[in-house]
Short mmCIF file of C-alpha atoms in Angstrom, two decimals:
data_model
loop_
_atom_site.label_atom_id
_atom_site.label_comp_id
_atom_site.label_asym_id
_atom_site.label_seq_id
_atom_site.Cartn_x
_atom_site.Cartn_y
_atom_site.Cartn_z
CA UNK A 12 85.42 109.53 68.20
CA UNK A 13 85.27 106.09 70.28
CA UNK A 14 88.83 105.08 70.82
CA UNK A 15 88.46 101.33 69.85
CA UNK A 16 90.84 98.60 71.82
CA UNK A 17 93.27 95.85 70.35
CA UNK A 18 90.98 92.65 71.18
CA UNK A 19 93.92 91.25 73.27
CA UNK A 20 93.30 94.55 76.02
CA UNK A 21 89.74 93.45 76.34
CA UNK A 22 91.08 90.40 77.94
CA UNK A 23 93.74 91.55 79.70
CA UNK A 24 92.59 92.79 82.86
CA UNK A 25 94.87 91.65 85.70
CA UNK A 26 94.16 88.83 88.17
CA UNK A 27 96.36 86.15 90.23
CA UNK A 28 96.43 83.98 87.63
CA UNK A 29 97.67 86.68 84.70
CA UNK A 30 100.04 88.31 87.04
CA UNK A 31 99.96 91.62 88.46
CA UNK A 32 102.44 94.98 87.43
CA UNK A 33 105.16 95.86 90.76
CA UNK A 34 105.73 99.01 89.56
CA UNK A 35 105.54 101.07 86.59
CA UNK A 36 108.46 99.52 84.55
CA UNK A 37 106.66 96.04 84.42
CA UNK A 38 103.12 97.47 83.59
CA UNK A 39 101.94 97.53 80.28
CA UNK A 40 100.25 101.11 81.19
CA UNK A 41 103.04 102.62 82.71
CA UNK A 42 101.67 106.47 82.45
CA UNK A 43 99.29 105.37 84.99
CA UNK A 44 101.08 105.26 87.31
CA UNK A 45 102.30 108.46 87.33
CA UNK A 46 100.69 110.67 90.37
CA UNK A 47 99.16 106.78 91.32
CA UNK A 48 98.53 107.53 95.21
CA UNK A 49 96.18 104.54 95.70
CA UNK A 50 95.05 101.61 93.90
CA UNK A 51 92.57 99.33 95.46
CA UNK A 52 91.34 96.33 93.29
CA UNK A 53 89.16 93.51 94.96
CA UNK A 54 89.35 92.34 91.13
CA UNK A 55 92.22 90.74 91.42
CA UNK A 56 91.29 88.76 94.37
CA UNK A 57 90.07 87.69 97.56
CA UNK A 58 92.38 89.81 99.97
CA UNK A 59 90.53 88.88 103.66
CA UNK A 60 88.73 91.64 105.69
CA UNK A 61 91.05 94.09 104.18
CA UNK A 62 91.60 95.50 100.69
CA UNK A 63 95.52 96.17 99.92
CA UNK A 64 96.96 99.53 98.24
CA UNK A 65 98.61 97.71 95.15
CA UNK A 66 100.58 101.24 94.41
CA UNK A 67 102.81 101.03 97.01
CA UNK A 68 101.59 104.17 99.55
CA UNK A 69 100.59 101.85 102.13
CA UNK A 70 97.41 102.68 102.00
CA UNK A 71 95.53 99.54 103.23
CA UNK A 72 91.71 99.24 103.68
CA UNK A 73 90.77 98.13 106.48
CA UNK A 74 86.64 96.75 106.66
CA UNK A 75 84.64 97.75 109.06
CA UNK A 76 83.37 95.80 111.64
CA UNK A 77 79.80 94.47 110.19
CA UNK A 78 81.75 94.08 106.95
CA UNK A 79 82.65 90.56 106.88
CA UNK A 80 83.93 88.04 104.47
CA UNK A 81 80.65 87.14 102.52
CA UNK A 82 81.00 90.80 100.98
CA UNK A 83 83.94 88.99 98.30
CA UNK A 84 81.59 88.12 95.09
CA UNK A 85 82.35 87.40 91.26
CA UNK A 86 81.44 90.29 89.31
CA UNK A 87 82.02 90.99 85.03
CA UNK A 88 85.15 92.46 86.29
CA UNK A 89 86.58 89.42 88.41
CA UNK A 90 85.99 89.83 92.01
CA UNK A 91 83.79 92.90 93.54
CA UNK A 92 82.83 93.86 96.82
CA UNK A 93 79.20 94.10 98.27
CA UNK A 94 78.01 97.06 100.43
CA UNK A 95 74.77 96.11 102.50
CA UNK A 96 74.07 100.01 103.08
CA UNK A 97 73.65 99.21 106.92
CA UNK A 98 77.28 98.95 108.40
CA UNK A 99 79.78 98.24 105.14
CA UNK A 100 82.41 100.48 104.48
CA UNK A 101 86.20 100.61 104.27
CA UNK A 102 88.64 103.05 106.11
CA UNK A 103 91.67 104.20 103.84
CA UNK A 104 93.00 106.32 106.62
CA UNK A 105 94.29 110.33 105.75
CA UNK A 106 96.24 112.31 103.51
CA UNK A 107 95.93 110.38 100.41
CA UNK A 108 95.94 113.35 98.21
CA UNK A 109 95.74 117.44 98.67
CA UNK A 110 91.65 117.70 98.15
CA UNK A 111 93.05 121.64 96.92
CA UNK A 112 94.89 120.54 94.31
CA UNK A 113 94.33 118.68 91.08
CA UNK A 114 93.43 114.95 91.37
CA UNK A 115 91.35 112.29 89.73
CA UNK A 116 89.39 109.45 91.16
CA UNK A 117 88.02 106.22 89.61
CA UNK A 118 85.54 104.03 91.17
CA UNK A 119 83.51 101.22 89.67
CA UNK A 120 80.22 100.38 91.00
CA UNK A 121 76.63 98.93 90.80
CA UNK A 122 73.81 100.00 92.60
CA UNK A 123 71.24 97.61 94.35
CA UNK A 124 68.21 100.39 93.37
CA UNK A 125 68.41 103.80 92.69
CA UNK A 126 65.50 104.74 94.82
CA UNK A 127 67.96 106.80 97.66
CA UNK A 128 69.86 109.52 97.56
CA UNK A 129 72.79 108.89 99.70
CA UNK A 130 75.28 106.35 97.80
CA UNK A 131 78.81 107.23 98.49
CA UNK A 132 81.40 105.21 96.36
CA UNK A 133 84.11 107.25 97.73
CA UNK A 134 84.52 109.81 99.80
CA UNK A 135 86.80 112.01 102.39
CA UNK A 136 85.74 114.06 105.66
CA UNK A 137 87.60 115.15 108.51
CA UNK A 138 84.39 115.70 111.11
CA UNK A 139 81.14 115.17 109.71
CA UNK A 140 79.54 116.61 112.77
CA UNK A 141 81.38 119.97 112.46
CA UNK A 142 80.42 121.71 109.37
CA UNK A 143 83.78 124.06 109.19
CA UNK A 144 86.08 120.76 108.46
CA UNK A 145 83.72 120.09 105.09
CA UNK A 146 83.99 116.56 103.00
CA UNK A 147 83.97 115.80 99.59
CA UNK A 148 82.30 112.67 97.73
CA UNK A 149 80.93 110.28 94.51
CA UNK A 150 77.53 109.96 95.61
CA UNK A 151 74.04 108.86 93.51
CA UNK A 152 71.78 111.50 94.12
CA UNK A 153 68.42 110.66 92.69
CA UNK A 154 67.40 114.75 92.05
CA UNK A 155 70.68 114.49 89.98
CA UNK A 156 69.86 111.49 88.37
CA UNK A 157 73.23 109.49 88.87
CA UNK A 158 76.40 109.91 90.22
CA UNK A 159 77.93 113.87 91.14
CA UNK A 160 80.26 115.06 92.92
CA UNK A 161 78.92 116.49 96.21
CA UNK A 162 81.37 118.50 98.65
CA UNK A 163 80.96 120.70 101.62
CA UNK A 164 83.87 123.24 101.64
CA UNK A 165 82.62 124.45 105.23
CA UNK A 166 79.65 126.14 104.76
CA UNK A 167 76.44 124.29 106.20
CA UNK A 168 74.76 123.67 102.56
CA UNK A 169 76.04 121.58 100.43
CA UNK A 170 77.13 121.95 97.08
CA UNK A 171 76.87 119.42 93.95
CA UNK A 172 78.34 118.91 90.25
CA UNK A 173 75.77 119.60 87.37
CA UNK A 174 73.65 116.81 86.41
CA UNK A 175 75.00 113.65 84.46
CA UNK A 176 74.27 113.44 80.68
CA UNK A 177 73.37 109.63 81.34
CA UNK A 178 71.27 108.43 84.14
CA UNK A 179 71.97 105.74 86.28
CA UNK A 180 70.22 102.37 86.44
CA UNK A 181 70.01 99.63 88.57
CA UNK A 182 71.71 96.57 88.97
CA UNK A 183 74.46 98.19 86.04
CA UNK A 184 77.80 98.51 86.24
CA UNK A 185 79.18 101.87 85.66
CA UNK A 186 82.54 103.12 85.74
CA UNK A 187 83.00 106.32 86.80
CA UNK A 188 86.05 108.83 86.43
CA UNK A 189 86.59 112.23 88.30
CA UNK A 190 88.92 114.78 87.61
CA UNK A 191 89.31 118.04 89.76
CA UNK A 192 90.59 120.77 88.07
CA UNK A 193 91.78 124.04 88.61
CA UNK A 194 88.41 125.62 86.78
CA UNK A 195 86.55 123.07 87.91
CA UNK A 196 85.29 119.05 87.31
CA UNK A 197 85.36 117.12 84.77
CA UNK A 198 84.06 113.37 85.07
CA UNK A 199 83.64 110.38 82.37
CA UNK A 200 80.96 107.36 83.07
CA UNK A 201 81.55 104.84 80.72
CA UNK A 202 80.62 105.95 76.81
CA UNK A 203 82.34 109.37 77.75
CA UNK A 204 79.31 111.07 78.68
CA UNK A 205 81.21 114.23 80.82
CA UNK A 206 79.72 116.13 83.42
CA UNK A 207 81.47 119.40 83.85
CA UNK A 208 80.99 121.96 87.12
CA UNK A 209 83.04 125.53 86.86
CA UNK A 210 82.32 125.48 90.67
CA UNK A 211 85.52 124.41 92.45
CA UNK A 212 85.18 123.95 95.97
CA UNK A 213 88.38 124.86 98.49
CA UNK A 214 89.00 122.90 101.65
CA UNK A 215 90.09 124.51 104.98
CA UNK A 216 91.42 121.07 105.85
CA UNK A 217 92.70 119.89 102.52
CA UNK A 218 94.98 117.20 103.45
CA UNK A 219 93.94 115.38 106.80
CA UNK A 220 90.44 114.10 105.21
CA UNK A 221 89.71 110.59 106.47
CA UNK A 222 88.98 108.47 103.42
CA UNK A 223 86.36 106.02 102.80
CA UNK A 224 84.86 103.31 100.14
CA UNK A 225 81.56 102.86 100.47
CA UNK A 226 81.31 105.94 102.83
CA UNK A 227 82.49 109.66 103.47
CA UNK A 228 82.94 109.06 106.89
CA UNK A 229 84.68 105.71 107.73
CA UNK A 230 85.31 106.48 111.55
CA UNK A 231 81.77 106.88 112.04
CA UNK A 232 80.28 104.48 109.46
CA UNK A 233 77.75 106.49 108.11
CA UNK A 234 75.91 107.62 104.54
CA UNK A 235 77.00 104.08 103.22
CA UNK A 236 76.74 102.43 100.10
CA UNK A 237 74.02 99.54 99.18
CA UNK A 238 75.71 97.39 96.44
CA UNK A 239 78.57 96.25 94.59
CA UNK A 240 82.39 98.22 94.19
CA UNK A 241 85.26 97.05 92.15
CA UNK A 242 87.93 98.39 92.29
CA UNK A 243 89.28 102.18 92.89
CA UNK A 244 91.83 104.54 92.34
CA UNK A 245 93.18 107.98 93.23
CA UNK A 246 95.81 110.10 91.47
CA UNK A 247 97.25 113.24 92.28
CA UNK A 248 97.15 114.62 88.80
CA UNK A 249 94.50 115.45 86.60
CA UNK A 250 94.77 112.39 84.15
CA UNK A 251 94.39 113.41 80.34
CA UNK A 252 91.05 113.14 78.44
CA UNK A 253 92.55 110.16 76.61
CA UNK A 254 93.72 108.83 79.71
CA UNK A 255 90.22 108.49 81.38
CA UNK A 256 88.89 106.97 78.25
CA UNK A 257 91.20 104.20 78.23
CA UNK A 258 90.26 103.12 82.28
CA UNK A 259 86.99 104.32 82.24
CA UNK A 260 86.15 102.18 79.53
CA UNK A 261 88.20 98.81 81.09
CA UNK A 262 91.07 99.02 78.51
CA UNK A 263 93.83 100.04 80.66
CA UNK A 264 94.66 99.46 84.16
CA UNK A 265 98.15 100.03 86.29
CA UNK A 266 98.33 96.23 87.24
CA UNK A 267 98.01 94.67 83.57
CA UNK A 268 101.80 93.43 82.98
CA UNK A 269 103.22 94.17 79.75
CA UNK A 270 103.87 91.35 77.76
CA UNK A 271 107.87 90.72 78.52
CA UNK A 272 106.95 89.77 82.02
CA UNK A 273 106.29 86.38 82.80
CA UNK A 274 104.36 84.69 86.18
CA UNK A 275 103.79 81.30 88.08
CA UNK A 276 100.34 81.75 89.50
CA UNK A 277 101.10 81.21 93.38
CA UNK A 278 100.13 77.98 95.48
CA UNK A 279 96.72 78.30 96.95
CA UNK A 280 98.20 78.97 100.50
CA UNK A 281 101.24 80.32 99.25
CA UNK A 282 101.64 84.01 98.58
CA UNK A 283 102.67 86.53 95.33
CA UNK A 284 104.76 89.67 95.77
CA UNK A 285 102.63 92.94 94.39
CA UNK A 286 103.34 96.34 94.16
CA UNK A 287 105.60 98.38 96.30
CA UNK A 288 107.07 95.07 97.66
CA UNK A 289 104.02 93.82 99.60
CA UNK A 290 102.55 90.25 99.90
CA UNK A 291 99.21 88.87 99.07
CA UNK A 292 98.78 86.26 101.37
CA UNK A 293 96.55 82.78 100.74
CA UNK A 294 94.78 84.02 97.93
CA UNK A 295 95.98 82.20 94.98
CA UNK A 296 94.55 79.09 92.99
#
């Protein structure tokens, strides 16, 4: 059965101007943030050539260096960015979570075409040029039909999730939600369509993976992304069925304040604490 939002959570999705969630106690989807390891979300604003972890972990993106500022544009979801497939990416740096144990990742993204095979939302390697290290990534793979899970756990071939029950297309906005667990993945995209794999891969280096948006491998910038990401976030939990519903589908998100809380929207060049204690500089209006 569709699980059918209160109007006012359609509405509700967090910006500078609504106010953003610190912490748990002040969100009004405080499970979420439970096993919340990073939370990156151009949505709620223009952040410069960087893309700050709102959950506190320190886990700042940092663009690369053909990513510039003209990649901030409006999207349905408030701000997105956009991936030019040529030299875009963003470097979230290592150990975010234990690729061997149970975690769940949530990207949304559009795709300029769907005519090529290598579109990584989100991914983690350690060497791509040594084969024994392995990587794991969201990627559109046209033979699949939309967006799988593909992973190399050291072996030269590599390996993919089954086919989605819902292909991709074009120029749509799809959120997509990935759970690892221990018999295998699970993911939602959008209307719950799930794609299930009893194939679980195991890492030989599990925890020092170099993570990427818009790439698998940030230090090298390469097998990028060509269009538009909103925001992303990685637990290290499996979240609940219900759970990936409610963000997969918009009407829940860790930064939405519950209602209790109150905000002055910051001064244009003035600044707005966020989670974990951390400043968003110049960004307000």
């Amino acid at each position: 059965m569709r699980f059918l939002a209160p109007d006012n959570l359609l509405t509700s999705r967090p910006s500078l101007h609504t106010g953003l969630a610190r912490n748990f106690s002040e969100s009004a989807y405080p499970g979420l943030w439970q096993g919340l390891k990073g939370l990156w979300c151009p949505s709620v604003g223009i952040q410069g050539r960087q893309l700050i972890d709102f959950s506190g972990y320190g886990h700042t993106g940092l663009f690369s260096s053909g990513m510039g500022m003209d990649a901030w544009t409006p999207s349905p979801y408030g701000w997105a960015l956009k991936y030019d497939g040529t030299d875009d990416c963003i470097n979230l740096g290592t150990g975010i979570v234990d690729l061997n144990g149970e975690f769940t990742i949530l990207a949304r993204a559009r795709l300029d075409d769907i005519a090529t095979d290598t579109y990584v939302a989100v991914g983690a390697s350690n060497n791509v040029a040594t084969a024994t290290t392995g990587y794991m990534m969201f990627i559109h793979k046209v033979g699949k039909g939309g967006y799988v899970l593909q992973y190399d756990e050291g072996a030269p071939a590599a390996a993919y999730s089954t086919s989605p029950n819902k292909a991709a297309i074009a120029n749509q906005w799809y959120t997509v939600v990935m759970r690892r667990m221990p018999t295998g993945i699970l993911m939602f995209q959008d209307d719950y369509v799930t794609i299930s794999d009893s194939t679980n891969p195991t890492f030989l280096t599990s925890t020092t993976q170099n993570w990427g948006i818009g790439t698998y491998d940030p230090v090298n910038v390469s097998v990028l992304f060509k269009g538009q990401i909103g925001d992303v976030m990685i637990w290290n939990r499996g979240l609940s069925p219900r759970e990936m519903e409610l963000v997969s589908q918009g009407f829940a998100h860790p930064l939405t304040l519950a209602e209790k809380y109150t905000f002055a929207p910051p001064h244009a060049t003035g600044s707005v604490s966020v989670a974990g204690g951390m400043m968003l500089m110049g960004v307000g209006g």
